[in-house]
PDB file of C-alpha atoms in Angstrom:
ATOM      1  CA  UNK A 311      63.769 -10.384  32.454  1.00 36.00           C
ATOM      2  CA  UNK A 312      60.247 -11.878  34.978  1.00 35.00           C
ATOM      3  CA  UNK A 313      56.852 -11.273  34.615  1.00 35.00           C
ATOM      4  CA  UNK A 314      54.372  -8.687  37.470  1.00 33.00           C
ATOM      5  CA  UNK A 315      51.908 -10.863  37.742  1.00 37.00           C
ATOM      6  CA  UNK A 316      49.482  -9.814  40.738  1.00 39.00           C
ATOM      7  CA  UNK A 317      46.207  -8.329  40.396  1.00 38.00           C
ATOM      8  CA  UNK A 318      47.481  -4.972  38.526  1.00 41.00           C
ATOM      9  CA  UNK A 319      49.015  -6.043  35.311  1.00 38.00           C
ATOM     10  CA  UNK A 320      46.246  -4.866  33.570  1.00 39.00           C
ATOM     11  CA  UNK A 321      47.365  -1.445  34.299  1.00 40.00           C
ATOM     12  CA  UNK A 322      51.773  -1.949  34.242  1.00 38.00           C
ATOM     13  CA  UNK A 323      50.373  -3.272  30.882  1.00 36.00           C
ATOM     14  CA  UNK A 324      48.968   0.118  29.492  1.00 35.00           C
ATOM     15  CA  UNK A 325      51.722   1.484  30.998  1.00 37.00           C
ATOM     16  CA  UNK A 326      53.877  -0.417  28.912  1.00 41.00           C
ATOM     17  CA  UNK A 327      51.728   0.282  25.705  1.00 38.00           C
ATOM     18  CA  UNK A 328      52.059   3.937  26.709  1.00 37.00           C
ATOM     19  CA  UNK A 329      55.758   4.570  26.810  1.00 39.00           C
ATOM     20  CA  UNK A 330      55.633   2.327  23.641  1.00 45.00           C
ATOM     21  CA  UNK A 331      56.965  -1.608  25.303  1.00 48.00           C
ATOM     22  CA  UNK A 332      55.359  -4.317  25.913  1.00 46.00           C
ATOM     23  CA  UNK A 333      53.735  -5.781  28.813  1.00 46.00           C
ATOM     24  CA  UNK A 334      56.206  -6.953  31.577  1.00 40.00           C
ATOM     25  CA  UNK A 335      53.834  -9.647  31.752  1.00 39.00           C
ATOM     26  CA  UNK A 336      55.528 -11.408  27.597  1.00 47.00           C
ATOM     27  CA  UNK A 337      59.162  -9.469  28.476  1.00 48.00           C
ATOM     28  CA  UNK A 338      61.658 -11.823  27.232  1.00 47.00           C
ATOM     29  CA  UNK A 339      65.248 -11.384  27.537  1.00 46.00           C
ATOM     30  CA  UNK A 340      66.421 -10.769  23.874  1.00 46.00           C
ATOM     31  CA  UNK A 341      69.120  -8.768  24.442  1.00 52.00           C
ATOM     32  CA  UNK A 342      71.317 -12.186  25.452  1.00 51.00           C
ATOM     33  CA  UNK A 343      69.400 -14.246  22.439  1.00 51.00           C
ATOM     34  CA  UNK A 344      69.881 -17.914  23.121  1.00 51.00           C
ATOM     35  CA  UNK A 345      72.870 -19.558  22.519  1.00 52.00           C
ATOM     36  CA  UNK A 346      70.195 -22.068  20.528  1.00 53.00           C
ATOM     37  CA  UNK A 347      69.410 -19.795  18.077  1.00 59.00           C
ATOM     38  CA  UNK A 348      71.457 -19.752  14.720  1.00 63.00           C
ATOM     39  CA  UNK A 349      73.588 -18.468  12.582  1.00 65.00           C
ATOM     40  CA  UNK A 350      70.243 -18.325   9.666  1.00 70.00           C
ATOM     41  CA  UNK A 351      67.891 -16.072  12.333  1.00 69.00           C
ATOM     42  CA  UNK A 352      71.202 -13.939  12.944  1.00 66.00           C
ATOM     43  CA  UNK A 353      71.705 -13.519   9.315  1.00 73.00           C
ATOM     44  CA  UNK A 354      68.149 -12.802   8.210  1.00 74.00           C
ATOM     45  CA  UNK A 355      67.803  -9.884  11.059  1.00 72.00           C
ATOM     46  CA  UNK A 356      70.844  -8.568  10.052  1.00 72.00           C
ATOM     47  CA  UNK A 357      69.707  -8.399   6.279  1.00 77.00           C
ATOM     48  CA  UNK A 358      66.651  -6.964   7.084  1.00 76.00           C
ATOM     49  CA  UNK A 359      68.221  -3.842   8.772  1.00 74.00           C
ATOM     50  CA  UNK A 360      70.416  -3.491   6.860  1.00 74.00           C
ATOM     51  CA  UNK A 361      67.917  -2.810   3.631  1.00 80.00           C
ATOM     52  CA  UNK A 362      65.419  -1.147   5.941  1.00 77.00           C
ATOM     53  CA  UNK A 363      68.425   0.521   6.430  1.00 73.00           C
ATOM     54  CA  UNK A 364      69.860   2.047   3.543  1.00 76.00           C
ATOM     55  CA  UNK A 365      66.870   2.169   1.335  1.00 79.00           C
ATOM     56  CA  UNK A 366      64.097   4.346   2.914  1.00 77.00           C
ATOM     57  CA  UNK A 367      66.795   6.854   2.905  1.00 82.00           C
ATOM     58  CA  UNK A 368      68.109   6.766   0.318  1.00 89.00           C
ATOM     59  CA  UNK A 369      67.655  10.009  -1.918  1.00 90.00           C
ATOM     60  CA  UNK A 370      69.057  12.516   1.147  1.00 88.00           C
ATOM     61  CA  UNK A 371      72.465   9.888   0.372  1.00 89.00           C
ATOM     62  CA  UNK A 372      72.232  10.994  -3.526  1.00 89.00           C
ATOM     63  CA  UNK A 373      73.020  14.882  -1.752  1.00 89.00           C
ATOM     64  CA  UNK A 374      75.333  13.937   0.433  1.00 88.00           C
ATOM     65  CA  UNK A 375      77.047  12.989  -2.926  1.00 88.00           C
ATOM     66  CA  UNK A 376      76.488  15.459  -4.588  1.00 86.00           C
ATOM     67  CA  UNK A 377      77.212  17.969  -2.371  1.00 86.00           C
ATOM     68  CA  UNK A 378      80.774  16.005  -1.642  1.00 85.00           C
ATOM     69  CA  UNK A 379      82.100  15.092  -5.142  1.00 80.00           C
ATOM     70  CA  UNK A 380      85.125  17.256  -6.713  1.00 74.00           C
ATOM     71  CA  UNK A 381      85.262  17.486 -10.698  1.00 64.00           C
ATOM     72  CA  UNK A 382      81.850  16.473 -11.152  1.00 62.00           C
ATOM     73  CA  UNK A 383      80.529  15.772 -15.171  1.00 58.00           C
ATOM     74  CA  UNK A 384      77.874  18.280 -13.728  1.00 59.00           C
ATOM     75  CA  UNK A 385      78.796  21.974 -13.315  1.00 52.00           C
ATOM     76  CA  UNK A 386      75.283  21.891 -10.762  1.00 68.00           C
ATOM     77  CA  UNK A 387      76.304  23.658  -7.597  1.00 71.00           C
ATOM     78  CA  UNK A 388      73.842  22.860  -4.638  1.00 78.00           C
ATOM     79  CA  UNK A 389      73.314  25.237  -1.830  1.00 76.00           C
ATOM     80  CA  UNK A 390      70.893  22.985   0.350  1.00 83.00           C
ATOM     81  CA  UNK A 391      69.300  20.117   0.898  1.00 86.00           C
ATOM     82  CA  UNK A 392      66.468  21.041   0.260  1.00 88.00           C
ATOM     83  CA  UNK A 393      67.628  22.660  -3.364  1.00 90.00           C
ATOM     84  CA  UNK A 394      69.360  20.060  -4.065  1.00 88.00           C
ATOM     85  CA  UNK A 395      66.818  17.500  -3.648  1.00 90.00           C
ATOM     86  CA  UNK A 396      64.565  20.025  -5.545  1.00 90.00           C
ATOM     87  CA  UNK A 397      66.917  20.542  -8.687  1.00 89.00           C
ATOM     88  CA  UNK A 398      67.887  17.322  -9.188  1.00 89.00           C
ATOM     89  CA  UNK A 399      63.271  16.154  -8.746  1.00 90.00           C
ATOM     90  CA  UNK A 400      62.924  19.085 -11.821  1.00 90.00           C
ATOM     91  CA  UNK A 401      65.336  18.698 -14.232  1.00 88.00           C
ATOM     92  CA  UNK A 402      65.810  14.164 -14.023  1.00 89.00           C
ATOM     93  CA  UNK A 403      62.902  13.333 -12.902  1.00 89.00           C
ATOM     94  CA  UNK A 404      61.802  11.715  -9.407  1.00 89.00           C
ATOM     95  CA  UNK A 405      62.960   8.447  -9.774  1.00 88.00           C
ATOM     96  CA  UNK A 406      66.355   9.745 -10.556  1.00 88.00           C
ATOM     97  CA  UNK A 407      66.341  10.253  -6.583  1.00 90.00           C
ATOM     98  CA  UNK A 408      66.510   6.250  -6.625  1.00 89.00           C
ATOM     99  CA  UNK A 409      69.668   5.233  -8.956  1.00 90.00           C
ATOM    100  CA  UNK A 410      71.778   2.953  -7.871  1.00 90.00           C
ATOM    101  CA  UNK A 411      69.085   1.898  -4.794  1.00 90.00           C
ATOM    102  CA  UNK A 412      69.054  -1.493  -6.438  1.00 91.00           C
ATOM    103  CA  UNK A 413      73.521  -1.792  -5.795  1.00 92.00           C
ATOM    104  CA  UNK A 414      72.628  -1.352  -1.760  1.00 86.00           C
ATOM    105  CA  UNK A 415      69.546  -3.451  -1.417  1.00 86.00           C
ATOM    106  CA  UNK A 416      72.130  -5.696  -3.042  1.00 89.00           C
ATOM    107  CA  UNK A 417      75.198  -5.108  -1.261  1.00 88.00           C
ATOM    108  CA  UNK A 418      73.400  -4.582   2.126  1.00 82.00           C
ATOM    109  CA  UNK A 419      71.607  -7.359   2.426  1.00 82.00           C
ATOM    110  CA  UNK A 420      74.443  -9.661   2.756  1.00 85.00           C
ATOM    111  CA  UNK A 421      76.970  -7.324   4.212  1.00 86.00           C
ATOM    112  CA  UNK A 422      74.839  -6.392   7.154  1.00 80.00           C
ATOM    113  CA  UNK A 423      73.436  -9.997   8.210  1.00 82.00           C
ATOM    114  CA  UNK A 424      77.485 -10.623   8.654  1.00 85.00           C
ATOM    115  CA  UNK A 425      77.945  -7.848   9.681  1.00 83.00           C
ATOM    116  CA  UNK A 426      75.095  -8.587  12.672  1.00 78.00           C
ATOM    117  CA  UNK A 427      75.850 -11.813  13.182  1.00 83.00           C
ATOM    118  CA  UNK A 428      79.777 -10.885  13.915  1.00 88.00           C
ATOM    119  CA  UNK A 429      78.755  -8.162  15.645  1.00 84.00           C
ATOM    120  CA  UNK A 430      76.671 -10.299  17.941  1.00 81.00           C
ATOM    121  CA  UNK A 431      78.792 -13.033  18.984  1.00 85.00           C
ATOM    122  CA  UNK A 432      82.028 -10.539  19.070  1.00 89.00           C
ATOM    123  CA  UNK A 433      80.275  -8.633  21.788  1.00 86.00           C
ATOM    124  CA  UNK A 434      79.080 -11.860  23.620  1.00 85.00           C
ATOM    125  CA  UNK A 435      82.971 -12.892  23.758  1.00 89.00           C
ATOM    126  CA  UNK A 436      84.158  -9.209  24.656  1.00 88.00           C
ATOM    127  CA  UNK A 437      81.643  -9.184  27.116  1.00 86.00           C
ATOM    128  CA  UNK A 438      82.362 -12.530  28.799  1.00 86.00           C
ATOM    129  CA  UNK A 439      86.060 -11.917  29.211  1.00 84.00           C
ATOM    130  CA  UNK A 440      84.819  -8.515  30.314  1.00 77.00           C
ATOM    131  CA  UNK A 441      83.475 -10.017  33.688  1.00 78.00           C
ATOM    132  CA  UNK A 442      80.488 -10.536  32.195  1.00 74.00           C
ATOM    133  CA  UNK A 443      78.689  -7.163  32.641  1.00 74.00           C
ATOM    134  CA  UNK A 444      77.114  -5.411  28.861  1.00 69.00           C
ATOM    135  CA  UNK A 445      78.898  -2.250  28.790  1.00 75.00           C
ATOM    136  CA  UNK A 446      79.345   0.379  25.701  1.00 76.00           C
ATOM    137  CA  UNK A 447      83.412  -0.345  24.856  1.00 82.00           C
ATOM    138  CA  UNK A 448      82.538  -3.949  24.694  1.00 84.00           C
ATOM    139  CA  UNK A 449      79.249  -2.994  22.112  1.00 81.00           C
ATOM    140  CA  UNK A 450      81.581  -0.108  19.899  1.00 80.00           C
ATOM    141  CA  UNK A 451      84.416  -2.570  19.762  1.00 86.00           C
ATOM    142  CA  UNK A 452      82.286  -5.690  18.641  1.00 86.00           C
ATOM    143  CA  UNK A 453      81.000  -2.888  15.753  1.00 81.00           C
ATOM    144  CA  UNK A 454      84.128  -1.763  14.685  1.00 83.00           C
ATOM    145  CA  UNK A 455      85.381  -6.009  14.382  1.00 88.00           C
ATOM    146  CA  UNK A 456      82.512  -6.463  12.465  1.00 87.00           C
ATOM    147  CA  UNK A 457      83.004  -3.772   9.851  1.00 86.00           C
ATOM    148  CA  UNK A 458      85.933  -5.023   8.625  1.00 89.00           C
ATOM    149  CA  UNK A 459      84.658  -8.014   7.703  1.00 89.00           C
ATOM    150  CA  UNK A 460      80.628  -6.391   6.178  1.00 90.00           C
ATOM    151  CA  UNK A 461      82.951  -3.506   4.453  1.00 90.00           C
ATOM    152  CA  UNK A 462      84.460  -6.212   2.060  1.00 91.00           C
ATOM    153  CA  UNK A 463      81.166  -6.865   1.198  1.00 91.00           C
ATOM    154  CA  UNK A 464      79.637  -4.514   0.492  1.00 91.00           C
ATOM    155  CA  UNK A 465      82.455  -1.993  -1.012  1.00 93.00           C
ATOM    156  CA  UNK A 466      82.139  -2.744  -4.173  1.00 94.00           C
ATOM    157  CA  UNK A 467      78.552  -2.605  -4.458  1.00 94.00           C
ATOM    158  CA  UNK A 468      79.003   1.232  -2.443  1.00 92.00           C
ATOM    159  CA  UNK A 469      81.428   2.360  -5.800  1.00 93.00           C
ATOM    160  CA  UNK A 470      78.939   1.461  -8.776  1.00 94.00           C
ATOM    161  CA  UNK A 471      75.724   3.206  -6.028  1.00 92.00           C
ATOM    162  CA  UNK A 472      78.088   6.755  -5.871  1.00 90.00           C
ATOM    163  CA  UNK A 473      79.198   6.273  -9.909  1.00 92.00           C
ATOM    164  CA  UNK A 474      74.743   5.707 -10.083  1.00 92.00           C
ATOM    165  CA  UNK A 475      74.706   9.081  -8.043  1.00 89.00           C
ATOM    166  CA  UNK A 476      76.089  11.148 -10.404  1.00 86.00           C
ATOM    167  CA  UNK A 477      74.764  13.327 -12.443  1.00 80.00           C
ATOM    168  CA  UNK A 478      74.924  12.576 -16.506  1.00 78.00           C
ATOM    169  CA  UNK A 479      77.651   9.704 -16.246  1.00 80.00           C
ATOM    170  CA  UNK A 480      75.594   7.776 -18.621  1.00 83.00           C
ATOM    171  CA  UNK A 481      75.206   4.337 -16.911  1.00 89.00           C
ATOM    172  CA  UNK A 482      71.492   2.831 -17.500  1.00 89.00           C
ATOM    173  CA  UNK A 483      71.743   0.010 -14.649  1.00 92.00           C
ATOM    174  CA  UNK A 484      73.554  -1.059 -12.052  1.00 93.00           C
ATOM    175  CA  UNK A 485      75.006  -4.069 -14.512  1.00 95.00           C
ATOM    176  CA  UNK A 486      76.415  -1.876 -17.232  1.00 95.00           C
ATOM    177  CA  UNK A 487      78.290   0.505 -14.876  1.00 94.00           C
ATOM    178  CA  UNK A 488      79.725  -2.256 -12.830  1.00 95.00           C
ATOM    179  CA  UNK A 489      81.071  -3.946 -16.002  1.00 96.00           C
ATOM    180  CA  UNK A 490      82.021  -0.219 -17.734  1.00 95.00           C
ATOM    181  CA  UNK A 491      84.072   0.524 -14.108  1.00 94.00           C
ATOM    182  CA  UNK A 492      85.303  -3.223 -14.618  1.00 95.00           C
ATOM    183  CA  UNK A 493      86.286  -2.749 -18.050  1.00 94.00           C
ATOM    184  CA  UNK A 494      88.053   0.793 -17.615  1.00 92.00           C
ATOM    185  CA  UNK A 495      89.100   1.241 -14.024  1.00 92.00           C
ATOM    186  CA  UNK A 496      90.133  -3.177 -13.262  1.00 94.00           C
ATOM    187  CA  UNK A 497      89.521  -4.666 -10.271  1.00 93.00           C
ATOM    188  CA  UNK A 498      90.709  -2.549  -8.295  1.00 92.00           C
ATOM    189  CA  UNK A 499      88.552   0.276  -8.841  1.00 92.00           C
ATOM    190  CA  UNK A 500      86.139  -1.169  -6.339  1.00 94.00           C
ATOM    191  CA  UNK A 501      88.655  -1.653  -3.826  1.00 93.00           C
ATOM    192  CA  UNK A 502      90.856   1.601  -4.444  1.00 90.00           C
ATOM    193  CA  UNK A 503      88.675   3.466  -1.339  1.00 90.00           C
ATOM    194  CA  UNK A 504      88.562   0.252   1.482  1.00 92.00           C
ATOM    195  CA  UNK A 505      91.254   1.693   3.640  1.00 91.00           C
ATOM    196  CA  UNK A 506      89.265   4.534   3.517  1.00 87.00           C
ATOM    197  CA  UNK A 507      85.915   3.008   4.257  1.00 87.00           C
ATOM    198  CA  UNK A 508      87.796   1.264   7.181  1.00 89.00           C
ATOM    199  CA  UNK A 509      89.547   4.588   8.283  1.00 86.00           C
ATOM    200  CA  UNK A 510      86.063   5.954   8.609  1.00 86.00           C
ATOM    201  CA  UNK A 511      82.898   2.916   9.600  1.00 83.00           C
ATOM    202  CA  UNK A 512      85.531   1.849  12.219  1.00 83.00           C
ATOM    203  CA  UNK A 513      85.234   4.583  14.481  1.00 86.00           C
ATOM    204  CA  UNK A 514      81.964   4.862  13.174  1.00 88.00           C
ATOM    205  CA  UNK A 515      80.463   2.060  13.977  1.00 80.00           C
ATOM    206  CA  UNK A 516      82.410   1.526  16.907  1.00 83.00           C
ATOM    207  CA  UNK A 517      81.157   5.737  17.628  1.00 90.00           C
ATOM    208  CA  UNK A 518      77.550   4.245  16.949  1.00 90.00           C
ATOM    209  CA  UNK A 519      77.637   1.506  18.525  1.00 83.00           C
ATOM    210  CA  UNK A 520      79.241   2.328  21.555  1.00 87.00           C
ATOM    211  CA  UNK A 521      76.502   5.578  22.080  1.00 93.00           C
ATOM    212  CA  UNK A 522      73.152   3.499  20.803  1.00 93.00           C
ATOM    213  CA  UNK A 523      74.472   0.981  23.539  1.00 89.00           C
ATOM    214  CA  UNK A 524      74.889   4.055  26.424  1.00 92.00           C
ATOM    215  CA  UNK A 525      71.465   5.364  25.500  1.00 95.00           C
ATOM    216  CA  UNK A 526      69.497   2.711  25.315  1.00 92.00           C
ATOM    217  CA  UNK A 527      70.584   1.696  28.256  1.00 91.00           C
ATOM    218  CA  UNK A 528      70.860   4.690  29.761  1.00 93.00           C
ATOM    219  CA  UNK A 529      67.109   4.995  28.589  1.00 94.00           C
ATOM    220  CA  UNK A 530      65.770   2.121  29.210  1.00 90.00           C
ATOM    221  CA  UNK A 531      67.383   0.513  32.667  1.00 89.00           C
ATOM    222  CA  UNK A 532      65.062  -2.399  32.389  1.00 86.00           C
ATOM    223  CA  UNK A 533      65.850  -3.870  29.554  1.00 80.00           C
ATOM    224  CA  UNK A 534      62.173  -4.486  28.203  1.00 85.00           C
ATOM    225  CA  UNK A 535      61.254  -4.331  24.754  1.00 86.00           C
ATOM    226  CA  UNK A 536      61.092  -0.633  23.803  1.00 89.00           C
ATOM    227  CA  UNK A 537      60.754   0.361  20.155  1.00 90.00           C
ATOM    228  CA  UNK A 538      60.577   4.244  21.208  1.00 93.00           C
ATOM    229  CA  UNK A 539      64.158   3.447  22.875  1.00 93.00           C
ATOM    230  CA  UNK A 540      65.387   1.704  19.923  1.00 93.00           C
ATOM    231  CA  UNK A 541      64.247   4.930  18.204  1.00 94.00           C
ATOM    232  CA  UNK A 542      66.003   7.455  19.851  1.00 96.00           C
ATOM    233  CA  UNK A 543      68.762   6.199  20.488  1.00 95.00           C
ATOM    234  CA  UNK A 544      68.970   4.573  17.183  1.00 94.00           C
ATOM    235  CA  UNK A 545      68.563   8.229  15.655  1.00 95.00           C
ATOM    236  CA  UNK A 546      71.343   9.937  18.522  1.00 96.00           C
ATOM    237  CA  UNK A 547      74.064   7.532  17.839  1.00 95.00           C
ATOM    238  CA  UNK A 548      73.559   7.236  14.268  1.00 94.00           C
ATOM    239  CA  UNK A 549      73.903  11.809  14.234  1.00 96.00           C
ATOM    240  CA  UNK A 550      76.521  11.636  16.169  1.00 96.00           C
ATOM    241  CA  UNK A 551      78.201   9.123  14.078  1.00 94.00           C
ATOM    242  CA  UNK A 552      78.068  10.666  10.761  1.00 94.00           C
ATOM    243  CA  UNK A 553      78.584  14.351  12.207  1.00 95.00           C
ATOM    244  CA  UNK A 554      81.774  13.098  13.679  1.00 95.00           C
ATOM    245  CA  UNK A 555      83.068  11.242  10.495  1.00 94.00           C
ATOM    246  CA  UNK A 556      82.027  13.617   7.621  1.00 94.00           C
ATOM    247  CA  UNK A 557      85.926  14.749   6.432  1.00 95.00           C
ATOM    248  CA  UNK A 558      86.647  10.993   6.153  1.00 93.00           C
ATOM    249  CA  UNK A 559      83.264  10.611   4.336  1.00 92.00           C
ATOM    250  CA  UNK A 560      84.052  13.522   1.244  1.00 94.00           C
ATOM    251  CA  UNK A 561      87.670  11.296   1.288  1.00 93.00           C
ATOM    252  CA  UNK A 562      85.736   8.460   0.583  1.00 91.00           C
ATOM    253  CA  UNK A 563      83.384   9.716  -2.204  1.00 91.00           C
ATOM    254  CA  UNK A 564      86.259  11.492  -3.457  1.00 92.00           C
ATOM    255  CA  UNK A 565      88.087   7.748  -4.298  1.00 91.00           C
ATOM    256  CA  UNK A 566      85.282   6.636  -5.208  1.00 88.00           C
ATOM    257  CA  UNK A 567      83.859   8.826  -7.909  1.00 88.00           C
ATOM    258  CA  UNK A 568      87.001   9.611  -9.441  1.00 88.00           C
ATOM    259  CA  UNK A 569      86.347   7.653 -12.822  1.00 84.00           C
ATOM    260  CA  UNK A 570      83.668   9.414 -13.334  1.00 81.00           C
ATOM    261  CA  UNK A 571      85.372  12.939 -12.557  1.00 82.00           C
ATOM    262  CA  UNK A 572      87.173  14.689 -15.652  1.00 81.00           C
ATOM    263  CA  UNK A 573      89.851  16.140 -12.895  1.00 86.00           C
ATOM    264  CA  UNK A 574      93.183  15.188 -14.118  1.00 90.00           C
ATOM    265  CA  UNK A 575      94.513  15.492 -10.267  1.00 91.00           C
ATOM    266  CA  UNK A 576      91.249  13.619  -9.214  1.00 91.00           C
ATOM    267  CA  UNK A 577      91.327  10.927 -11.606  1.00 90.00           C
ATOM    268  CA  UNK A 578      94.512  10.862 -10.171  1.00 90.00           C
ATOM    269  CA  UNK A 579      94.348  10.184  -6.957  1.00 91.00           C
ATOM    270  CA  UNK A 580      94.645   6.734  -4.629  1.00 88.00           C
ATOM    271  CA  UNK A 581      94.745   7.238  -1.694  1.00 91.00           C
ATOM    272  CA  UNK A 582      92.743   8.727   1.245  1.00 92.00           C
ATOM    273  CA  UNK A 583      95.619  11.094   1.709  1.00 93.00           C
ATOM    274  CA  UNK A 584      95.806  12.075  -1.466  1.00 94.00           C
ATOM    275  CA  UNK A 585      92.000  12.979  -1.733  1.00 94.00           C
ATOM    276  CA  UNK A 586      91.982  14.866   1.334  1.00 95.00           C
ATOM    277  CA  UNK A 587      95.555  17.160  -0.297  1.00 95.00           C
ATOM    278  CA  UNK A 588      93.117  17.733  -3.598  1.00 95.00           C
ATOM    279  CA  UNK A 589      90.076  18.905  -0.632  1.00 95.00           C
ATOM    280  CA  UNK A 590      91.974  20.844   1.067  1.00 96.00           C
ATOM    281  CA  UNK A 591      93.212  22.890  -1.899  1.00 94.00           C
ATOM    282  CA  UNK A 592      90.558  23.279  -4.187  1.00 92.00           C
ATOM    283  CA  UNK A 593      87.670  23.819  -1.147  1.00 92.00           C
ATOM    284  CA  UNK A 594      89.803  24.522   2.158  1.00 95.00           C
ATOM    285  CA  UNK A 595      88.580  22.837   5.823  1.00 95.00           C
ATOM    286  CA  UNK A 596      84.959  23.348   4.846  1.00 94.00           C
ATOM    287  CA  UNK A 597      85.477  21.194   2.345  1.00 93.00           C
ATOM    288  CA  UNK A 598      85.842  18.703   4.389  1.00 95.00           C
ATOM    289  CA  UNK A 599      82.519  18.918   5.855  1.00 94.00           C
ATOM    290  CA  UNK A 600      80.618  19.227   2.573  1.00 92.00           C
ATOM    291  CA  UNK A 601      77.514  17.333   2.747  1.00 91.00           C
ATOM    292  CA  UNK A 602      77.293  16.947   6.432  1.00 94.00           C
ATOM    293  CA  UNK A 603      73.602  17.505   6.771  1.00 92.00           C
ATOM    294  CA  UNK A 604      72.427  15.142   4.448  1.00 91.00           C
ATOM    295  CA  UNK A 605      74.690  12.573   5.986  1.00 93.00           C
ATOM    296  CA  UNK A 606      72.939  13.518   9.474  1.00 94.00           C
ATOM    297  CA  UNK A 607      69.422  13.318   8.087  1.00 90.00           C
ATOM    298  CA  UNK A 608      70.286  10.388   6.174  1.00 87.00           C
ATOM    299  CA  UNK A 609      71.565   8.083   9.114  1.00 89.00           C
ATOM    300  CA  UNK A 610      69.378   9.618  12.130  1.00 92.00           C
ATOM    301  CA  UNK A 611      66.563   8.112  10.859  1.00 88.00           C
ATOM    302  CA  UNK A 612      68.282   5.043   8.397  1.00 85.00           C
ATOM    303  CA  UNK A 613      70.100   4.457  12.024  1.00 88.00           C
ATOM    304  CA  UNK A 614      66.472   4.338  13.970  1.00 91.00           C
ATOM    305  CA  UNK A 615      65.107   2.558  11.401  1.00 86.00           C
ATOM    306  CA  UNK A 616      68.339  -0.390  11.026  1.00 82.00           C
ATOM    307  CA  UNK A 617      68.176  -0.354  15.203  1.00 87.00           C
ATOM    308  CA  UNK A 618      64.644  -0.393  15.856  1.00 88.00           C
ATOM    309  CA  UNK A 619      64.473  -3.271  12.933  1.00 82.00           C
ATOM    310  CA  UNK A 620      66.879  -5.650  14.688  1.00 81.00           C
ATOM    311  CA  UNK A 621      65.977  -5.112  17.893  1.00 85.00           C
ATOM    312  CA  UNK A 622      61.945  -6.003  17.260  1.00 85.00           C
ATOM    313  CA  UNK A 623      63.868  -9.823  14.628  1.00 79.00           C
ATOM    314  CA  UNK A 624      66.080 -10.096  18.285  1.00 77.00           C
ATOM    315  CA  UNK A 625      62.157  -9.901  20.741  1.00 83.00           C
ATOM    316  CA  UNK A 626      60.482 -12.318  17.660  1.00 81.00           C
ATOM    317  CA  UNK A 627      63.198 -14.509  17.885  1.00 75.00           C
ATOM    318  CA  UNK A 628      63.662 -14.504  21.912  1.00 75.00           C
ATOM    319  CA  UNK A 629      59.776 -15.215  21.930  1.00 78.00           C
ATOM    320  CA  UNK A 630      59.543 -17.787  20.118  1.00 76.00           C
ATOM    321  CA  UNK A 631      62.797 -19.056  21.282  1.00 72.00           C
ATOM    322  CA  UNK A 632      60.724 -19.052  24.964  1.00 71.00           C
ATOM    323  CA  UNK A 633      57.740 -20.069  23.593  1.00 73.00           C
ATOM    324  CA  UNK A 634      59.188 -23.331  22.199  1.00 69.00           C
ATOM    325  CA  UNK A 635      61.112 -23.921  26.129  1.00 66.00           C
ATOM    326  CA  UNK A 636      57.224 -23.271  27.494  1.00 65.00           C
ATOM    327  CA  UNK A 637      56.081 -26.772  25.296  1.00 66.00           C
ATOM    328  CA  UNK A 638      58.805 -29.141  25.617  1.00 62.00           C
ATOM    329  CA  UNK A 639      58.153 -28.130  29.362  1.00 61.00           C
ATOM    330  CA  UNK A 640      54.215 -29.281  29.525  1.00 60.00           C
TER     331      UNK A 640
END
């Protein structure tokens, strides 16, 4: 991406600042990172994005889990997001809104590091195979492929997180939760929801990555680094993906929290089909939409934060690489 140059550079810099973009004279081709970019750089950018995404909006994730769970050990019924946040914070304390967040941080770092590294490499290969032209289809397919690997790392941490999010489960901390689940239910408990997680996350990530790439290129055709574009495109992509995959998320939540359920039928569920049948019998079609609002509320800013963080790291890596190349050429 060429710089502007000329006497009107100052005016362009001001315009780009107002748009949330960098001065074109210091613009870098960060969309396609240099071939010399180390795997460690990809991993660092992905880990930072994952931790920020999952931790910032964590209270809304707790509300989503509480609203979706079937056969909860708690008799509390939540009528909405605001009411749920108020009830949980007043009856269990503000700290309860962050129960299990440590599990997310421990899992999101490595899983997202691998996720974004695989995504970048896969997107590059698919783009090259389609004639070298970047497109939303290649981005969506790359996101789906990366999901298979990253979810295998994240699923046990996600199970512990959701068990910690439930009321009246008695776990002291994530270590106590993990060891108790393993002792009572075995290793299978940490992966019983993995197929369902893939069924949900592959379309979720494909939709999210595809929509993000489409929205970003539509809003910012020049490709100049623009935090505002990343925030808006990321937020919209997250909202669309979250809404469309909520029914599968309801099935996943039932499977991941079944061990803490007081309902024998729920505790015996072992597949997505069985969980879907239970939800339909107990709650009807509406049961598959439970938790959609807090899921969207959580995913919009979380996805925006994730993409903004990741794109910033990419931009910083590209800028440092460009500066190093300039120094070597002197």
